[in-house]
Coordinates of C-alpha atoms in Angstrom, one line a residue:
X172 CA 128.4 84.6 131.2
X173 CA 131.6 85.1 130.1
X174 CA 132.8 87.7 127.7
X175 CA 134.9 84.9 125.9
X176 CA 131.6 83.4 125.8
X177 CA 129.2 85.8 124.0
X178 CA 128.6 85.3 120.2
X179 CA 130.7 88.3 118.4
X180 CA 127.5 90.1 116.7
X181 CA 127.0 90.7 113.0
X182 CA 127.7 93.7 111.1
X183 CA 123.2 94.2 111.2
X184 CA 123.3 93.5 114.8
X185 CA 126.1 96.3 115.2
X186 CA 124.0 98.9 113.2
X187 CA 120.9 97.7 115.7
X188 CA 118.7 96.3 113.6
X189 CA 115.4 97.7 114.8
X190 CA 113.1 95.8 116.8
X191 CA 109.4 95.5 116.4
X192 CA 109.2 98.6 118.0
X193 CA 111.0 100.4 115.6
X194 CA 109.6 98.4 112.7
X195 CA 106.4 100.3 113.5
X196 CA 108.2 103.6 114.0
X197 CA 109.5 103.6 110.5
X198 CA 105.9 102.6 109.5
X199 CA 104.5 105.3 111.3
X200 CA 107.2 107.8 109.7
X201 CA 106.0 106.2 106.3
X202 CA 102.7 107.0 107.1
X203 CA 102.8 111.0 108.5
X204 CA 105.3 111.9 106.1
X205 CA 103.1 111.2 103.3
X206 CA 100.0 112.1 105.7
X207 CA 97.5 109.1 104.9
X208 CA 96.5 109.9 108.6
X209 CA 95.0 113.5 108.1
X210 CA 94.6 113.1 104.7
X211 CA 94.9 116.8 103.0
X212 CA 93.9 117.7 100.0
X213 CA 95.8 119.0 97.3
X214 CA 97.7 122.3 96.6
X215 CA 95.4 124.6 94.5
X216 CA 98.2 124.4 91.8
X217 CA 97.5 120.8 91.4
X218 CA 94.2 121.1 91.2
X219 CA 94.1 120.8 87.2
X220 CA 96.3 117.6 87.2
X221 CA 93.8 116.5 89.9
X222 CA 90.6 116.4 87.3
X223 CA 89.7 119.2 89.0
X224 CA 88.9 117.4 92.6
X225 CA 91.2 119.1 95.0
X226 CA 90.2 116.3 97.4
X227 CA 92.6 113.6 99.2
X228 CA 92.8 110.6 96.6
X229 CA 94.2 107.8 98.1
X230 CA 95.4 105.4 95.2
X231 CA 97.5 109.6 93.9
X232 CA 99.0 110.4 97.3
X233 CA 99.9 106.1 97.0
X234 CA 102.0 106.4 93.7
X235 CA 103.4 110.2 94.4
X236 CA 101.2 112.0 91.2
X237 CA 99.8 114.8 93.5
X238 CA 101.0 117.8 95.1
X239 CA 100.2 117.9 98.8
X240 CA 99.3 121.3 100.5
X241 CA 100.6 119.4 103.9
X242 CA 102.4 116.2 103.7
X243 CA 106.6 116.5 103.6
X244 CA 106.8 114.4 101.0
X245 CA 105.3 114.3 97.6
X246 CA 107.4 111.3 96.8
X247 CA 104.3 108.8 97.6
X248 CA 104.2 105.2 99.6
X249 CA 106.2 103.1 96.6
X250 CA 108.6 105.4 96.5
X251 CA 109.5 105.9 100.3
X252 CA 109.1 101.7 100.2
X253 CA 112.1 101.7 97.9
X254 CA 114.1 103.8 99.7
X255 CA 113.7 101.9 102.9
X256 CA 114.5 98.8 101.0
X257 CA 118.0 100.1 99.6
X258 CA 118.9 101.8 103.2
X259 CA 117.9 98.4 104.7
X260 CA 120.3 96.5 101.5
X261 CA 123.2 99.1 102.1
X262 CA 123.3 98.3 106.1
X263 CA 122.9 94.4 106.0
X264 CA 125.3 94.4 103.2
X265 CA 127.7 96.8 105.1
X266 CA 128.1 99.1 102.2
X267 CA 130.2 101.9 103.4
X268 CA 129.2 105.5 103.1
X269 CA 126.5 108.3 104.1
X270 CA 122.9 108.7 102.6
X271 CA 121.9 111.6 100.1
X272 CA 119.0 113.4 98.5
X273 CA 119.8 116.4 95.6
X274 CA 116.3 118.1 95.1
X275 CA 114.7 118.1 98.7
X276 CA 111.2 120.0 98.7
X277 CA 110.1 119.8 101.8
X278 CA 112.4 117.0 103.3
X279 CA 110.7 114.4 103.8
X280 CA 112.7 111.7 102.3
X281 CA 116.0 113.2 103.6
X282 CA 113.6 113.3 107.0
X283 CA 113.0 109.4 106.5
X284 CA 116.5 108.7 106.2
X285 CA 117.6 110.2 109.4
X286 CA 114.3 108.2 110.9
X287 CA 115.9 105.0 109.6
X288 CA 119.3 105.8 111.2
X289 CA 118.1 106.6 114.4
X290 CA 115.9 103.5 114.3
X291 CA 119.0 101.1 113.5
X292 CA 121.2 102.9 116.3
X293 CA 123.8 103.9 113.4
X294 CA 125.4 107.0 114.3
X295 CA 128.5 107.0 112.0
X296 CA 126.9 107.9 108.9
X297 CA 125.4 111.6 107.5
X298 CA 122.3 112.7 105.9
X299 CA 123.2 115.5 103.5
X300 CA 120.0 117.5 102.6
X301 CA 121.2 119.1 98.8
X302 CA 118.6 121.7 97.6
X303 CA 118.6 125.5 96.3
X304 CA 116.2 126.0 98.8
X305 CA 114.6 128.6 96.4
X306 CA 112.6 126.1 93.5
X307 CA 114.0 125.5 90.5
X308 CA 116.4 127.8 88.4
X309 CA 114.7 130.0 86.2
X310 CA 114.8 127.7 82.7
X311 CA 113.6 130.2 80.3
X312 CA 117.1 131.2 78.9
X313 CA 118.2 127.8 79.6
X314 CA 121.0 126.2 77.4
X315 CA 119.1 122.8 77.4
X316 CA 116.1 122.6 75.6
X317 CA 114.1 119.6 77.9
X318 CA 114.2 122.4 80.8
X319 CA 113.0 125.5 78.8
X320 CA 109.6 123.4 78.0
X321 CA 109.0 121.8 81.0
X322 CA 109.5 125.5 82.8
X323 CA 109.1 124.3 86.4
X324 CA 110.2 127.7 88.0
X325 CA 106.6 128.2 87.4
X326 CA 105.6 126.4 90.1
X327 CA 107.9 127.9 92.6
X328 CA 105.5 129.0 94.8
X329 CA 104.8 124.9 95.4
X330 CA 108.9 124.0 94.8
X331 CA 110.3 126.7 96.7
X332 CA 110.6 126.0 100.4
X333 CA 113.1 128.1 102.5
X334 CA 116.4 125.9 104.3
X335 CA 114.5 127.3 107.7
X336 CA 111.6 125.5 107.1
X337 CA 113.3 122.4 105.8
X338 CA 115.3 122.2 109.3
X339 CA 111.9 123.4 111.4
X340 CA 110.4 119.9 109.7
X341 CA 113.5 117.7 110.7
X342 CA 113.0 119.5 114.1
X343 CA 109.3 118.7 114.5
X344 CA 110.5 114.6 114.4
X345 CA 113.1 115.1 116.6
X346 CA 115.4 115.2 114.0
X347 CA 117.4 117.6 113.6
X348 CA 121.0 117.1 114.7
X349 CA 124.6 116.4 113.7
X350 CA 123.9 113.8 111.6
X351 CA 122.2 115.8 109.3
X352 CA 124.1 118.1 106.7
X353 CA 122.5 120.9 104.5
X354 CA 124.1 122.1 101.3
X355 CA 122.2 125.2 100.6
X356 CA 122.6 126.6 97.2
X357 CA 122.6 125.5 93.2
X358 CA 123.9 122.1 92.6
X359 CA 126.6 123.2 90.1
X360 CA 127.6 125.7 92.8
X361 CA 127.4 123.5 96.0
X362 CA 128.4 119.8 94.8
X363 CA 131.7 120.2 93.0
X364 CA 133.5 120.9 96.7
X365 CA 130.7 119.4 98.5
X366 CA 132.6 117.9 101.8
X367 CA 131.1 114.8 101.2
X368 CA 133.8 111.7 101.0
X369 CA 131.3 108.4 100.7
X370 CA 127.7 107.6 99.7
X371 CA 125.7 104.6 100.0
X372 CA 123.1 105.7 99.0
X373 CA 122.0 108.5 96.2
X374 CA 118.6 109.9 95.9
X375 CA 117.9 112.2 92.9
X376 CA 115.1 114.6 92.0
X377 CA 115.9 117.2 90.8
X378 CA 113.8 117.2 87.7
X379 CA 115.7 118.6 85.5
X380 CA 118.4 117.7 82.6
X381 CA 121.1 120.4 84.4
X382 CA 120.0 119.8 88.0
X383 CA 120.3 115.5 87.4
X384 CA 123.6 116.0 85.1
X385 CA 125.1 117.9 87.8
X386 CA 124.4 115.6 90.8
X387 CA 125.0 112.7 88.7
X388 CA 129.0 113.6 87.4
X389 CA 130.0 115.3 90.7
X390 CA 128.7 112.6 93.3
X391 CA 128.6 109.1 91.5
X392 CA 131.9 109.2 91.5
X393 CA 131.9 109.0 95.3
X394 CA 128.9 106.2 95.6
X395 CA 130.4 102.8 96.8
X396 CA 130.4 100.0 95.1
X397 CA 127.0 98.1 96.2
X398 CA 125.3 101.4 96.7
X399 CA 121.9 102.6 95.0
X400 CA 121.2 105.1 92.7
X401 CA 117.5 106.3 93.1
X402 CA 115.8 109.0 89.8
X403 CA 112.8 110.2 91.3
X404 CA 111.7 112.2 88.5
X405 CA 112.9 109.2 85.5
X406 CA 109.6 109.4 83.3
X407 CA 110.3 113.5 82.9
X408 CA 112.0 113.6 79.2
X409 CA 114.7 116.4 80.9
X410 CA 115.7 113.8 84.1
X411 CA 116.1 110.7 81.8
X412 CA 117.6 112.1 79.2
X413 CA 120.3 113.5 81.6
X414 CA 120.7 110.0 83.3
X415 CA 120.8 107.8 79.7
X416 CA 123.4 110.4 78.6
X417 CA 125.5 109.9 81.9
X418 CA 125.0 106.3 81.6
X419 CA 126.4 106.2 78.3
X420 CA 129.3 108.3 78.2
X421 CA 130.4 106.4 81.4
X422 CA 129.7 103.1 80.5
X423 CA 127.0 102.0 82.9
X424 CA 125.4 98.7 82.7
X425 CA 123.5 98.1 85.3
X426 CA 120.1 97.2 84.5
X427 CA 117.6 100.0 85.2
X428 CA 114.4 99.0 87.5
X429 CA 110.9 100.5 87.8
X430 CA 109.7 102.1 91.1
X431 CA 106.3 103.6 89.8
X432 CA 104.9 105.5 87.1
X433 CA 108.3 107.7 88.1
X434 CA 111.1 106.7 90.1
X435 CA 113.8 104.0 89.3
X436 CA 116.9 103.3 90.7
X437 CA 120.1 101.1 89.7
X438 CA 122.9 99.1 92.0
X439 CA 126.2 100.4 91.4
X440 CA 128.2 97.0 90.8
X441 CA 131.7 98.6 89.7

């Protein structure tokens, strides 16, 4: 045939939409990211919120409410479903711009992201991994009140994984190339200049009322119109106070909608 004959393809079948093939790929990711295959137990600092059971609980690891001493994710199977769905929205709605997660752990979303680019043949769009790669900033002399009680640098021994093993984890997919962007450092530090021109999509969770603030005022500004907004950590009083107060003062409307007991996420529609 012809060239003058062949059907000009769709902006989806541009991307390459993934076949079954890769359909069961991104399952697969869905699956050892959260590691409902081996199953592992929980970190010993979990173990309290746990009842005391340290043992894989299925219905926990399914809604994201335990702390896995393996898994590179912590974000749970609704939560990874949701951000499929919006990556999937963004690309059959050709809404321009790169992908982006602020609060990282131990990658695994940001991980999943790349897995859904390489799956869809995009190549013209980033990943940008945004974490201290240290935990969470000390909180006890912080100026915000939320942060001071919820004190999560506690837990830094769980929250705190190095940029080296962060980039080992993309590695061990097969992931780790130029695609993928790190932005090592404090958000107030690192996003400001962040070299970042476009997002289509914006993952938060960083927990805390300074850490969401931050993300939110220095790279909404730069999420396209049709993109998605994702809070991770909503139902913490610091992270949704931080995003009403944002909402607010900038005059956001769009309706707010449930992920889990945790996460929601917004359309940006102006």
């Amino acid at each position: 045939m012809s060239a003058a004959g062949l059907s000009r393809p769709d902006a989806r079948e541009r991307a390459g939409s993934p076949d079954a093939n890769g359909a069961r790929y991104l399952e697969l990711m869905k699956r050892v990211l959260t590691n409902v295959i081996y199953e592992d137990v929980t970190h010993r600092l979990d173990h309290a919120n746990a009842g005391g059971n340290p043992r894989f609980d299925a219905e926990r690891r399914r809604n994201g409410l335990d702390w896995p001493s393996v898994a590179h994710t912590m974000i749970g199977r609704k939560r990874l479903d949701n951000l499929h769905e919006c990556l999937e929205r963004v690309v059959a709605d050709d809404v321009p711009g790169d992908l982006a997660e602020t609060g990282v752990w131990r990658g695994g979303s940001c991980i999943f992201m790349r897995a859904f680019l390489a799956a869809h043949g995009i190549t013209g769009r980033q990943v940008w991994v945004a974490d201290s790669f240290e935990g969470m900033p000390d909180t006890d002399g912080s100026a915000n009140e939320l942060d001071r009680e919820l004190a999560l640098h506690r837990m830094n021994e769980v929250l705190g994984i190095p940029l080296e093993v962060v980039r080992d984890n993309f590695r061990r997919y097969g992931l780790l190339d130029e695609q993928v962007r790190f932005l090592p450092g404090w958000f107030a530090d690192t996003l400001p200049d962040a070299p970042v021109s476009e997002l289509a999509v914006l993952r938060l969770d960083g927990d805390l009322y300074e850490s969401t603030m931050d993300a939110l005022v220095h790279l909404y500004p730069r999420l396209s119109r049709g993109g998605f907004v994702i809070v991770d950590d909503y139902a913490l009083p610091p992270c949704r106070a931080a995003v009403r107060e944002f909402r607010r003062v900038n005059g956001i409307h769009e309706p707010v909608e449930w992920i889990d007991y945790m996460g929601v996420y917004w359309r940006r529609e102006c």
